PDB file of C-alpha atoms in Angstrom:
ATOM      1  CA  MET V  10      -3.332  -4.027 -18.001  1.00  0.00           C
ATOM      2  CA  PRO V  11      -4.838  -5.935 -15.219  1.00  0.00           C
ATOM      3  CA  THR V  12      -4.728  -4.253 -11.611  1.00  0.00           C
ATOM      4  CA  LEU V  13      -4.623  -5.801  -8.174  1.00  0.00           C
ATOM      5  CA  VAL V  14      -7.898  -5.367  -6.301  1.00  0.00           C
ATOM      6  CA  SER V  15      -8.033  -6.061  -2.514  1.00  0.00           C
ATOM      7  CA  ARG V  16     -10.965  -8.221  -1.215  1.00  0.00           C
ATOM      8  CA  GLY V  17     -12.396  -6.781   1.723  1.00  0.00           C
ATOM      9  CA  SER V  18     -10.835  -4.452   4.080  1.00  0.00           C
ATOM     10  CA  SER V  19      -7.512  -3.280   5.016  1.00  0.00           C
ATOM     11  CA  SER V  20      -6.977  -6.354   7.140  1.00  0.00           C
ATOM     12  CA  ALA V  21      -6.753  -8.235   3.943  1.00  0.00           C
ATOM     13  CA  VAL V  22      -3.056  -6.949   3.878  1.00  0.00           C
ATOM     14  CA  TRP V  23      -1.749  -8.548   7.247  1.00  0.00           C
ATOM     15  CA  PRO V  24      -1.074 -12.110   5.314  1.00  0.00           C
ATOM     16  CA  ALA V  25       1.335 -10.343   2.879  1.00  0.00           C
ATOM     17  CA  TYR V  26       3.155  -8.568   5.831  1.00  0.00           C
ATOM     18  CA  ALA V  27       3.307 -11.937   7.634  1.00  0.00           C
ATOM     19  CA  ALA V  28       4.218 -13.817   4.651  1.00  0.00           C
ATOM     20  CA  GLY V  29       7.120 -11.081   3.607  1.00  0.00           C
ATOM     21  CA  SER V  30       8.331 -11.341   7.338  1.00  0.00           C
ATOM     22  CA  TRP V  31       8.456 -15.073   7.504  1.00  0.00           C
ATOM     23  CA  ALA V  32      10.621 -15.367   4.039  1.00  0.00           C
ATOM     24  CA  SER V  33      12.641 -12.391   5.425  1.00  0.00           C
ATOM     25  CA  LEU V  34      13.426 -14.278   8.611  1.00  0.00           C
ATOM     26  CA  PHE V  35      13.969 -17.642   6.538  1.00  0.00           C
ATOM     27  CA  ILE V  36      16.587 -15.504   4.627  1.00  0.00           C
ATOM     28  CA  LEU V  37      18.521 -14.630   7.990  1.00  0.00           C
ATOM     29  CA  HIS V  38      18.503 -18.157   8.980  1.00  0.00           C
ATOM     30  CA  HIS V  39      19.931 -19.457   5.877  1.00  0.00           C
ATOM     31  CA  MET V  40      22.711 -16.633   5.841  1.00  0.00           C
ATOM     32  CA  TYR V  41      23.440 -17.761   9.507  1.00  0.00           C
ATOM     33  CA  TRP V  42      24.026 -21.313   8.214  1.00  0.00           C
ATOM     34  CA  ALA V  43      25.970 -19.969   5.130  1.00  0.00           C
ATOM     35  CA  PHE V  44      28.499 -18.417   7.330  1.00  0.00           C
ATOM     36  CA  GLY V  45      29.312 -21.363   9.357  1.00  0.00           C
ATOM     37  CA  GLY V  46      26.426 -21.212  12.010  1.00  0.00           C
ATOM     38  CA  THR V  47      25.661 -24.859  13.482  1.00  0.00           C
ATOM     39  CA  ILE V  48      22.517 -24.359  15.602  1.00  0.00           C
ATOM     40  CA  GLY V  49      20.056 -26.797  14.617  1.00  0.00           C
ATOM     41  CA  LEU V  50      22.476 -29.036  12.827  1.00  0.00           C
ATOM     42  CA  ALA V  51      23.678 -31.070  15.622  1.00  0.00           C
ATOM     43  CA  GLY V  52      26.789 -28.809  15.915  1.00  0.00           C
ATOM     44  CA  ARG V  53      28.102 -29.392  12.461  1.00  0.00           C
ATOM     45  CA  SER V  54      28.192 -26.576   9.733  1.00  0.00           C
ATOM     46  CA  MET V  55      26.734 -27.195   6.385  1.00  0.00           C
ATOM     47  CA  THR V  56      28.763 -28.755   3.590  1.00  0.00           C
ATOM     48  CA  GLY V  57      28.508 -30.093  -0.023  1.00  0.00           C
ATOM     49  CA  THR V  58      24.978 -30.355  -1.466  1.00  0.00           C
ATOM     50  CA  LEU V  59      23.283 -29.156   1.697  1.00  0.00           C
ATOM     51  CA  LEU V  60      25.333 -25.895   1.531  1.00  0.00           C
ATOM     52  CA  LEU V  61      24.583 -25.526  -2.283  1.00  0.00           C
ATOM     53  CA  VAL V  62      20.952 -25.851  -1.472  1.00  0.00           C
ATOM     54  CA  ASN V  63      21.246 -23.438   1.168  1.00  0.00           C
ATOM     55  CA  LEU V  64      22.869 -20.956  -0.925  1.00  0.00           C
ATOM     56  CA  LEU V  65      20.159 -21.329  -3.442  1.00  0.00           C
ATOM     57  CA  ALA V  66      17.560 -20.837  -1.027  1.00  0.00           C
ATOM     58  CA  ILE V  67      18.678 -17.312  -0.196  1.00  0.00           C
ATOM     59  CA  PRO V  68      17.904 -15.776  -3.444  1.00  0.00           C
ATOM     60  CA  LEU V  69      14.708 -17.787  -3.905  1.00  0.00           C
ATOM     61  CA  LEU V  70      13.720 -16.174  -0.554  1.00  0.00           C
ATOM     62  CA  LEU V  71      14.555 -12.882  -1.710  1.00  0.00           C
ATOM     63  CA  VAL V  72      12.124 -13.343  -4.586  1.00  0.00           C
ATOM     64  CA  ALA V  73       9.470 -14.679  -2.106  1.00  0.00           C
ATOM     65  CA  THR V  74       9.904 -11.631   0.147  1.00  0.00           C
ATOM     66  CA  GLY V  75       9.540  -9.189  -2.701  1.00  0.00           C
ATOM     67  CA  ALA V  76       6.426 -11.026  -4.093  1.00  0.00           C
ATOM     68  CA  ALA V  77       4.752 -10.994  -0.675  1.00  0.00           C
ATOM     69  CA  PHE V  78       5.003  -7.338  -0.383  1.00  0.00           C
ATOM     70  CA  ALA V  79       4.644  -6.567  -3.996  1.00  0.00           C
ATOM     71  CA  THR V  80       0.998  -7.668  -3.556  1.00  0.00           C
ATOM     72  CA  ILE V  81       0.209  -4.817  -1.035  1.00  0.00           C
ATOM     73  CA  GLN V  82       2.805  -2.012  -2.191  1.00  0.00           C
ATOM     74  CA  SER V  83       1.875   0.353  -4.925  1.00  0.00           C
ATOM     75  CA  TRP V  84       5.345  -0.552  -6.712  1.00  0.00           C
ATOM     76  CA  GLY V  85       3.949  -3.959  -7.142  1.00  0.00           C
ATOM     77  CA  LYS V  86       1.543  -2.752  -9.853  1.00  0.00           C
ATOM     78  CA  MET V  87       4.811  -2.438 -12.194  1.00  0.00           C
ATOM     79  CA  LEU V  88       5.150  -6.409 -11.959  1.00  0.00           C
ATOM     80  CA  PRO V  89       3.326  -8.568 -14.321  1.00  0.00           C
ATOM     81  CA  PRO V  90       0.329  -9.622 -12.466  1.00  0.00           C
ATOM     82  CA  GLN V  91       0.269 -13.180 -13.709  1.00  0.00           C
ATOM     83  CA  ALA V  92       3.769 -13.676 -12.650  1.00  0.00           C
ATOM     84  CA  LEU V  93       3.242 -12.288  -9.327  1.00  0.00           C
ATOM     85  CA  SER V  94       0.338 -14.520  -8.740  1.00  0.00           C
ATOM     86  CA  VAL V  95       2.100 -17.636  -9.986  1.00  0.00           C
ATOM     87  CA  THR V  96       5.008 -16.702  -7.623  1.00  0.00           C
ATOM     88  CA  VAL V  97       3.035 -16.304  -4.488  1.00  0.00           C
ATOM     89  CA  TRP V  98       1.147 -19.350  -4.891  1.00  0.00           C
ATOM     90  CA  GLY V  99       4.065 -21.203  -5.975  1.00  0.00           C
ATOM     91  CA  VAL V 100       5.716 -20.288  -2.616  1.00  0.00           C
ATOM     92  CA  SER V 101       2.607 -21.335  -1.083  1.00  0.00           C
ATOM     93  CA  VAL V 102       2.434 -24.787  -2.626  1.00  0.00           C
ATOM     94  CA  VAL V 103       6.362 -25.671  -2.489  1.00  0.00           C
ATOM     95  CA  SER V 104       6.367 -24.617   1.258  1.00  0.00           C
ATOM     96  CA  SER V 105       3.283 -26.585   2.194  1.00  0.00           C
ATOM     97  CA  VAL V 106       4.397 -29.637   0.422  1.00  0.00           C
ATOM     98  CA  ARG V 107       7.958 -29.610   2.010  1.00  0.00           C
ATOM     99  CA  GLY V 108       6.500 -29.103   5.409  1.00  0.00           C
ATOM    100  CA  ILE V 109       3.685 -31.465   5.282  1.00  0.00           C
ATOM    101  CA  GLY V 110       6.008 -34.057   3.672  1.00  0.00           C
ATOM    102  CA  GLY V 111       8.546 -33.513   6.511  1.00  0.00           C
ATOM    103  CA  LEU V 112       5.767 -33.904   9.078  1.00  0.00           C
ATOM    104  CA  VAL V 113       4.584 -37.221   7.445  1.00  0.00           C
ATOM    105  CA  GLN V 114       8.126 -38.535   7.244  1.00  0.00           C
ATOM    106  CA  ARG V 115       8.751 -37.788  10.760  1.00  0.00           C
ATOM    107  CA  PHE V 116       5.488 -39.349  11.990  1.00  0.00           C
ATOM    108  CA  LEU V 117       6.474 -42.736   9.722  1.00  0.00           C
ATOM    109  CA  LEU V 118       9.743 -42.588  11.187  1.00  0.00           C
ATOM    110  CA  SER V 119       8.914 -41.826  14.762  1.00  0.00           C
ATOM    111  CA  GLY V 120      11.510 -43.200  17.077  1.00  0.00           C
ATOM    112  CA  HIS V 121      14.485 -42.820  14.484  1.00  0.00           C
ATOM    113  CA  SER V 122      16.580 -39.763  15.074  1.00  0.00           C
ATOM    114  CA  ASP V 123      18.419 -38.105  12.358  1.00  0.00           C
ATOM    115  CA  GLY V 124      20.845 -36.263  14.335  1.00  0.00           C
ATOM    116  CA  HIS V 125      19.258 -32.819  13.447  1.00  0.00           C
ATOM    117  CA  THR V 126      16.579 -32.893  16.235  1.00  0.00           C
ATOM    118  CA  LEU V 127      16.247 -29.101  16.599  1.00  0.00           C
ATOM    119  CA  LEU V 128      15.905 -28.580  12.888  1.00  0.00           C
ATOM    120  CA  SER V 129      13.534 -31.557  12.562  1.00  0.00           C
ATOM    121  CA  THR V 130      11.197 -30.125  15.281  1.00  0.00           C
ATOM    122  CA  ILE V 131      11.066 -26.693  13.879  1.00  0.00           C
ATOM    123  CA  ALA V 132      11.579 -26.865  10.173  1.00  0.00           C
ATOM    124  CA  ASP V 133       8.660 -28.686   9.202  1.00  0.00           C
ATOM    125  CA  PRO V 134       6.043 -26.750  10.887  1.00  0.00           C
ATOM    126  CA  TRP V 135       7.968 -23.349   9.644  1.00  0.00           C
ATOM    127  CA  PHE V 136       7.394 -24.623   6.240  1.00  0.00           C
ATOM    128  CA  VAL V 137       3.818 -25.320   6.859  1.00  0.00           C
ATOM    129  CA  LEU V 138       3.593 -21.882   8.372  1.00  0.00           C
ATOM    130  CA  GLY V 139       5.104 -20.393   5.414  1.00  0.00           C
ATOM    131  CA  GLY V 140       2.635 -22.214   3.161  1.00  0.00           C
ATOM    132  CA  ILE V 141      -0.403 -20.963   4.908  1.00  0.00           C
ATOM    133  CA  LEU V 142       0.851 -17.366   5.019  1.00  0.00           C
ATOM    134  CA  PHE V 143       1.615 -17.152   1.352  1.00  0.00           C
ATOM    135  CA  GLY V 144      -1.776 -19.173   0.562  1.00  0.00           C
ATOM    136  CA  LEU V 145      -3.428 -16.391   2.517  1.00  0.00           C
ATOM    137  CA  THR V 146      -1.576 -13.725   0.792  1.00  0.00           C
ATOM    138  CA  ALA V 147      -2.540 -15.196  -2.727  1.00  0.00           C
ATOM    139  CA  SER V 148      -6.018 -15.752  -1.979  1.00  0.00           C
ATOM    140  CA  ALA V 149      -6.710 -12.240  -0.381  1.00  0.00           C
ATOM    141  CA  PHE V 150      -6.140 -10.519  -3.625  1.00  0.00           C
ATOM    142  CA  THR V 151      -7.565 -10.982  -7.163  1.00  0.00           C
ATOM    143  CA  TRP V 152      -6.434  -9.523 -10.418  1.00  0.00           C
ATOM    144  CA  GLN V 153      -9.031  -7.768 -12.385  1.00  0.00           C
ATOM    145  CA  PRO V 154      -8.906  -6.066 -15.755  1.00  0.00           C
ATOM    146  CA  SER V 155      -8.618  -2.346 -15.372  1.00  0.00           C
ATOM    147  CA  ASN V 156     -11.158  -0.318 -17.720  1.00  0.00           C
TER     148      ASN V 156
END
């Protein structure tokens, strides 16, 4: 069974704590909206498809939080290492693509307001930050076969 081996010093764990914290904060953000919060939504609450996407994001972010912390906690050794690696890299890629895509779209549509100015200003860089943190988490550790 492969084991998790840290690359370098104990400072290699900070990205995992940061990534897990990022995802945890994002859960709170989505829960606020799920319960009718309107900050960042131009004073409107989420409805329809956007609400459904928001509700699906909560369990996905719970998985992301657990995966980030599993890379540095002893209980993480109970999880299949390949699945954990794919999950952490997957969160990095999805978050990065979403954030960079949003930034490019905003750049291309500069001057056009979508009515969600606070959300638009914060969300894209937030996704990029998550992509970076999860990428650092994934690259800080390697899976090696145990003897």
